[in-house]
Amino acid sequence: MREMELTIFDVTELNKRMKFLEIAKQHAPVGKEKLREALKQAGATFDQQTKRWQIAGDHPNAHKRVLDFVQSTRVKEKKNRATDPLRVDPVTGQSQLDDGYFEIETKPQQIIRKKVSLDLDVTLHKRLKHIALENDVKLYELVEGILQDYMRKQK
């Protein structure tokens, strides 16, 4: 179970009875390296003799979340849409509506990809790149679409 609200003090308390690696695996919302960095940034100290992390209960960062000290692209806070949709253009002084304010949030379909290396004819590769540029898609998306069409036709 991974806890998003795990605090620095919680980690040090768990570390009194559990190994750090076990805490990272079972309780932390991030991996062991990011958890270690979060503890360092929060001001926790590592005792080499006992092999345990320590932080005083009255330390200013003791009761802050681990995620407050993590730099991660995977951990994302919820967006606050309550901001003012109007902004003032610094050049003209006119109010403008923020383009993304009324944007519908959709979760993209997650596609698991496998990296593949292919040897292609040079002229075919150039033609595919040209078609991809014309259609404003990435080369791998174009090739993937062509292969999917081919597979559909084969059925």
PDB file of C-alpha atoms in Angstrom:
ATOM      1  CA  MET A   1       0.000   0.000   0.000  1.00  0.00           C
ATOM      2  CA  ARG A   2       1.404   3.396  -0.982  1.00  0.00           C
ATOM      3  CA  GLU A   3       0.387   6.383   1.088  1.00  0.00           C
ATOM      4  CA  MET A   4       0.247   9.793  -0.601  1.00  0.00           C
ATOM      5  CA  GLU A   5       0.045  11.582   2.777  1.00  0.00           C
ATOM      6  CA  LEU A   6       3.142   9.935   4.305  1.00  0.00           C
ATOM      7  CA  THR A   7       5.115  12.515   6.316  1.00  0.00           C
ATOM      8  CA  ILE A   8       8.844  12.774   6.965  1.00  0.00           C
ATOM      9  CA  PHE A   9       8.269  11.993  10.652  1.00  0.00           C
ATOM     10  CA  ASP A  10       6.215   8.902   9.697  1.00  0.00           C
ATOM     11  CA  VAL A  11       9.153   7.603   7.661  1.00  0.00           C
ATOM     12  CA  THR A  12      11.574   8.046  10.550  1.00  0.00           C
ATOM     13  CA  GLU A  13       9.167   6.325  12.941  1.00  0.00           C
ATOM     14  CA  LEU A  14       8.670   3.420  10.543  1.00  0.00           C
ATOM     15  CA  ASN A  15      12.446   3.242  10.130  1.00  0.00           C
ATOM     16  CA  LYS A  16      12.785   2.429  13.843  1.00  0.00           C
ATOM     17  CA  ARG A  17      11.159  -0.963  13.273  1.00  0.00           C
ATOM     18  CA  MET A  18      11.565  -1.537   9.506  1.00  0.00           C
ATOM     19  CA  LYS A  19      14.393  -1.401   7.023  1.00  0.00           C
ATOM     20  CA  PHE A  20      14.470   1.658   4.773  1.00  0.00           C
ATOM     21  CA  LEU A  21      14.083  -0.458   1.625  1.00  0.00           C
ATOM     22  CA  GLU A  22      10.933  -2.083   3.026  1.00  0.00           C
ATOM     23  CA  ILE A  23       9.464   1.337   3.848  1.00  0.00           C
ATOM     24  CA  ALA A  24      10.147   2.522   0.302  1.00  0.00           C
ATOM     25  CA  LYS A  25       8.527  -0.592  -1.184  1.00  0.00           C
ATOM     26  CA  GLN A  26       5.478  -0.813   1.060  1.00  0.00           C
ATOM     27  CA  HIS A  27       4.588   2.688   2.187  1.00  0.00           C
ATOM     28  CA  ALA A  28       6.296   5.394   0.146  1.00  0.00           C
ATOM     29  CA  PRO A  29       4.589   6.997  -2.866  1.00  0.00           C
ATOM     30  CA  VAL A  30       8.016   7.223  -4.553  1.00  0.00           C
ATOM     31  CA  GLY A  31      11.050   4.968  -4.968  1.00  0.00           C
ATOM     32  CA  LYS A  32      13.866   4.566  -2.465  1.00  0.00           C
ATOM     33  CA  GLU A  33      16.210   7.081  -4.132  1.00  0.00           C
ATOM     34  CA  LYS A  34      13.585   9.837  -4.267  1.00  0.00           C
ATOM     35  CA  LEU A  35      12.526   9.006  -0.706  1.00  0.00           C
ATOM     36  CA  ARG A  36      16.151   9.303   0.440  1.00  0.00           C
ATOM     37  CA  GLU A  37      16.501  12.665  -1.333  1.00  0.00           C
ATOM     38  CA  ALA A  38      13.249  13.881   0.227  1.00  0.00           C
ATOM     39  CA  LEU A  39      14.504  12.992   3.700  1.00  0.00           C
ATOM     40  CA  LYS A  40      17.787  14.815   3.048  1.00  0.00           C
ATOM     41  CA  GLN A  41      16.027  17.936   1.759  1.00  0.00           C
ATOM     42  CA  ALA A  42      13.638  17.928   4.708  1.00  0.00           C
ATOM     43  CA  GLY A  43      16.555  17.989   7.133  1.00  0.00           C
ATOM     44  CA  ALA A  44      16.467  14.402   8.394  1.00  0.00           C
ATOM     45  CA  THR A  45      19.822  12.875   9.281  1.00  0.00           C
ATOM     46  CA  PHE A  46      21.108   9.367   8.704  1.00  0.00           C
ATOM     47  CA  ASP A  47      22.930   7.674  11.579  1.00  0.00           C
ATOM     48  CA  GLN A  48      25.653   5.413  10.167  1.00  0.00           C
ATOM     49  CA  GLN A  49      25.894   3.330  13.351  1.00  0.00           C
ATOM     50  CA  THR A  50      22.231   2.439  13.664  1.00  0.00           C
ATOM     51  CA  LYS A  51      21.519   2.715   9.909  1.00  0.00           C
ATOM     52  CA  ARG A  52      18.367   4.697  10.694  1.00  0.00           C
ATOM     53  CA  TRP A  53      16.936   8.054   9.618  1.00  0.00           C
ATOM     54  CA  GLN A  54      16.146  10.562  12.350  1.00  0.00           C
ATOM     55  CA  ILE A  55      14.320  13.874  12.614  1.00  0.00           C
ATOM     56  CA  ALA A  56      13.126  15.723  15.686  1.00  0.00           C
ATOM     57  CA  GLY A  57       9.363  15.826  16.172  1.00  0.00           C
ATOM     58  CA  ASP A  58       9.489  19.608  16.537  1.00  0.00           C
ATOM     59  CA  HIS A  59      11.512  20.131  13.337  1.00  0.00           C
ATOM     60  CA  PRO A  60       9.654  22.498  10.940  1.00  0.00           C
ATOM     61  CA  ASN A  61       9.614  19.873   8.174  1.00  0.00           C
ATOM     62  CA  ALA A  62       8.840  16.829  10.348  1.00  0.00           C
ATOM     63  CA  HIS A  63       5.122  16.805   9.665  1.00  0.00           C
ATOM     64  CA  LYS A  64       5.279  17.811   6.006  1.00  0.00           C
ATOM     65  CA  ARG A  65       4.447  15.280   3.322  1.00  0.00           C
ATOM     66  CA  VAL A  66       7.214  13.335   1.584  1.00  0.00           C
ATOM     67  CA  LEU A  67       5.778  14.503  -1.743  1.00  0.00           C
ATOM     68  CA  ASP A  68       6.476  18.120  -0.772  1.00  0.00           C
ATOM     69  CA  PHE A  69      10.197  17.385  -1.152  1.00  0.00           C
ATOM     70  CA  VAL A  70      10.069  15.201  -4.271  1.00  0.00           C
ATOM     71  CA  GLN A  71      10.873  16.440  -7.758  1.00  0.00           C
ATOM     72  CA  SER A  72       8.965  13.965  -9.904  1.00  0.00           C
ATOM     73  CA  THR A  73       7.179  14.016 -13.214  1.00  0.00           C
ATOM     74  CA  ARG A  74       5.022  11.070 -12.215  1.00  0.00           C
ATOM     75  CA  VAL A  75       3.596  12.604  -9.071  1.00  0.00           C
ATOM     76  CA  LYS A  76       1.215  15.332 -10.097  1.00  0.00           C
ATOM     77  CA  GLU A  77      -0.918  17.550  -7.934  1.00  0.00           C
ATOM     78  CA  LYS A  78      -4.474  18.197  -9.004  1.00  0.00           C
ATOM     79  CA  LYS A  79      -4.863  21.309 -11.118  1.00  0.00           C
ATOM     80  CA  ASN A  80      -6.751  24.166  -9.540  1.00  0.00           C
ATOM     81  CA  ARG A  81      -9.207  25.423 -12.139  1.00  0.00           C
ATOM     82  CA  ALA A  82     -10.499  28.147  -9.813  1.00  0.00           C
ATOM     83  CA  THR A  83      -8.027  30.676 -11.183  1.00  0.00           C
ATOM     84  CA  ASP A  84      -9.289  33.716 -12.995  1.00  0.00           C
ATOM     85  CA  PRO A  85      -9.806  32.853 -16.686  1.00  0.00           C
ATOM     86  CA  LEU A  86      -9.243  36.461 -17.716  1.00  0.00           C
ATOM     87  CA  ARG A  87      -5.762  37.813 -18.160  1.00  0.00           C
ATOM     88  CA  VAL A  88      -4.607  41.218 -19.324  1.00  0.00           C
ATOM     89  CA  ASP A  89      -2.414  41.431 -22.409  1.00  0.00           C
ATOM     90  CA  PRO A  90       0.657  43.444 -21.337  1.00  0.00           C
ATOM     91  CA  VAL A  91       1.043  45.064 -24.764  1.00  0.00           C
ATOM     92  CA  THR A  92      -2.510  46.132 -25.590  1.00  0.00           C
ATOM     93  CA  GLY A  93      -3.955  46.253 -22.069  1.00  0.00           C
ATOM     94  CA  GLN A  94      -7.019  44.314 -23.223  1.00  0.00           C
ATOM     95  CA  SER A  95      -8.533  41.431 -21.288  1.00  0.00           C
ATOM     96  CA  GLN A  96      -8.218  38.026 -22.895  1.00  0.00           C
ATOM     97  CA  LEU A  97      -9.893  34.766 -21.993  1.00  0.00           C
ATOM     98  CA  ASP A  98      -7.452  31.996 -21.118  1.00  0.00           C
ATOM     99  CA  ASP A  99      -7.626  29.403 -23.923  1.00  0.00           C
ATOM    100  CA  GLY A 100      -7.271  26.408 -21.622  1.00  0.00           C
ATOM    101  CA  TYR A 101      -9.911  27.417 -19.084  1.00  0.00           C
ATOM    102  CA  PHE A 102     -12.832  25.634 -20.706  1.00  0.00           C
ATOM    103  CA  GLU A 103     -10.696  22.750 -21.909  1.00  0.00           C
ATOM    104  CA  ILE A 104     -12.193  19.336 -21.203  1.00  0.00           C
ATOM    105  CA  GLU A 105      -9.778  17.150 -19.315  1.00  0.00           C
ATOM    106  CA  THR A 106      -9.583  13.663 -20.746  1.00  0.00           C
ATOM    107  CA  LYS A 107      -7.274  10.891 -19.759  1.00  0.00           C
ATOM    108  CA  PRO A 108      -5.233   9.794 -22.744  1.00  0.00           C
ATOM    109  CA  GLN A 109      -5.437   6.139 -23.572  1.00  0.00           C
ATOM    110  CA  GLN A 110      -2.210   4.624 -22.339  1.00  0.00           C
ATOM    111  CA  ILE A 111      -0.459   2.654 -25.061  1.00  0.00           C
ATOM    112  CA  ILE A 112       2.358   0.401 -24.030  1.00  0.00           C
ATOM    113  CA  ARG A 113       5.091   0.654 -26.629  1.00  0.00           C
ATOM    114  CA  LYS A 114       8.081  -1.490 -27.482  1.00  0.00           C
ATOM    115  CA  LYS A 115      11.164   0.128 -28.988  1.00  0.00           C
ATOM    116  CA  VAL A 116      12.038  -1.532 -32.298  1.00  0.00           C
ATOM    117  CA  SER A 117      14.957  -1.019 -34.626  1.00  0.00           C
ATOM    118  CA  LEU A 118      14.395  -1.470 -38.351  1.00  0.00           C
ATOM    119  CA  ASP A 119      16.548  -1.225 -41.451  1.00  0.00           C
ATOM    120  CA  LEU A 120      14.629   0.608 -44.187  1.00  0.00           C
ATOM    121  CA  ASP A 121      15.418   1.591 -47.714  1.00  0.00           C
ATOM    122  CA  VAL A 122      16.791   5.159 -47.611  1.00  0.00           C
ATOM    123  CA  THR A 123      14.326   6.506 -50.180  1.00  0.00           C
ATOM    124  CA  LEU A 124      11.383   4.863 -48.405  1.00  0.00           C
ATOM    125  CA  HIS A 125      12.545   6.373 -45.112  1.00  0.00           C
ATOM    126  CA  LYS A 126      12.769   9.842 -46.675  1.00  0.00           C
ATOM    127  CA  ARG A 127       9.308   9.501 -48.215  1.00  0.00           C
ATOM    128  CA  LEU A 128       7.832   8.382 -44.889  1.00  0.00           C
ATOM    129  CA  LYS A 129       9.459  11.325 -43.093  1.00  0.00           C
ATOM    130  CA  HIS A 130       8.074  13.693 -45.731  1.00  0.00           C
ATOM    131  CA  ILE A 131       4.549  12.266 -45.342  1.00  0.00           C
ATOM    132  CA  ALA A 132       4.839  12.517 -41.556  1.00  0.00           C
ATOM    133  CA  LEU A 133       5.862  16.186 -41.827  1.00  0.00           C
ATOM    134  CA  GLU A 134       3.005  16.955 -44.201  1.00  0.00           C
ATOM    135  CA  ASN A 135       0.471  15.355 -41.844  1.00  0.00           C
ATOM    136  CA  ASP A 136       2.048  16.820 -38.696  1.00  0.00           C
ATOM    137  CA  VAL A 137       2.565  13.429 -37.036  1.00  0.00           C
ATOM    138  CA  LYS A 138       5.626  11.721 -35.706  1.00  0.00           C
ATOM    139  CA  LEU A 139       7.315   9.135 -37.893  1.00  0.00           C
ATOM    140  CA  TYR A 140       6.638   6.276 -35.495  1.00  0.00           C
ATOM    141  CA  GLU A 141       2.938   7.228 -35.351  1.00  0.00           C
ATOM    142  CA  LEU A 142       2.742   7.166 -39.156  1.00  0.00           C
ATOM    143  CA  VAL A 143       4.463   3.769 -39.413  1.00  0.00           C
ATOM    144  CA  GLU A 144       2.324   2.408 -36.567  1.00  0.00           C
ATOM    145  CA  GLY A 145      -0.848   3.548 -38.363  1.00  0.00           C
ATOM    146  CA  ILE A 146       0.264   2.002 -41.648  1.00  0.00           C
ATOM    147  CA  LEU A 147       1.023  -1.290 -39.918  1.00  0.00           C
ATOM    148  CA  GLN A 148      -2.338  -1.256 -38.104  1.00  0.00           C
ATOM    149  CA  ASP A 149      -4.146  -0.679 -41.413  1.00  0.00           C
ATOM    150  CA  TYR A 150      -2.209  -3.556 -42.954  1.00  0.00           C
ATOM    151  CA  MET A 151      -3.130  -5.844 -40.048  1.00  0.00           C
ATOM    152  CA  ARG A 152      -6.836  -4.904 -40.354  1.00  0.00           C
ATOM    153  CA  LYS A 153      -6.786  -5.721 -44.071  1.00  0.00           C
ATOM    154  CA  GLN A 154      -5.175  -9.093 -43.414  1.00  0.00           C
ATOM    155  CA  LYS A 155      -8.063 -10.231 -41.167  1.00  0.00           C
TER     156      LYS A 155
END
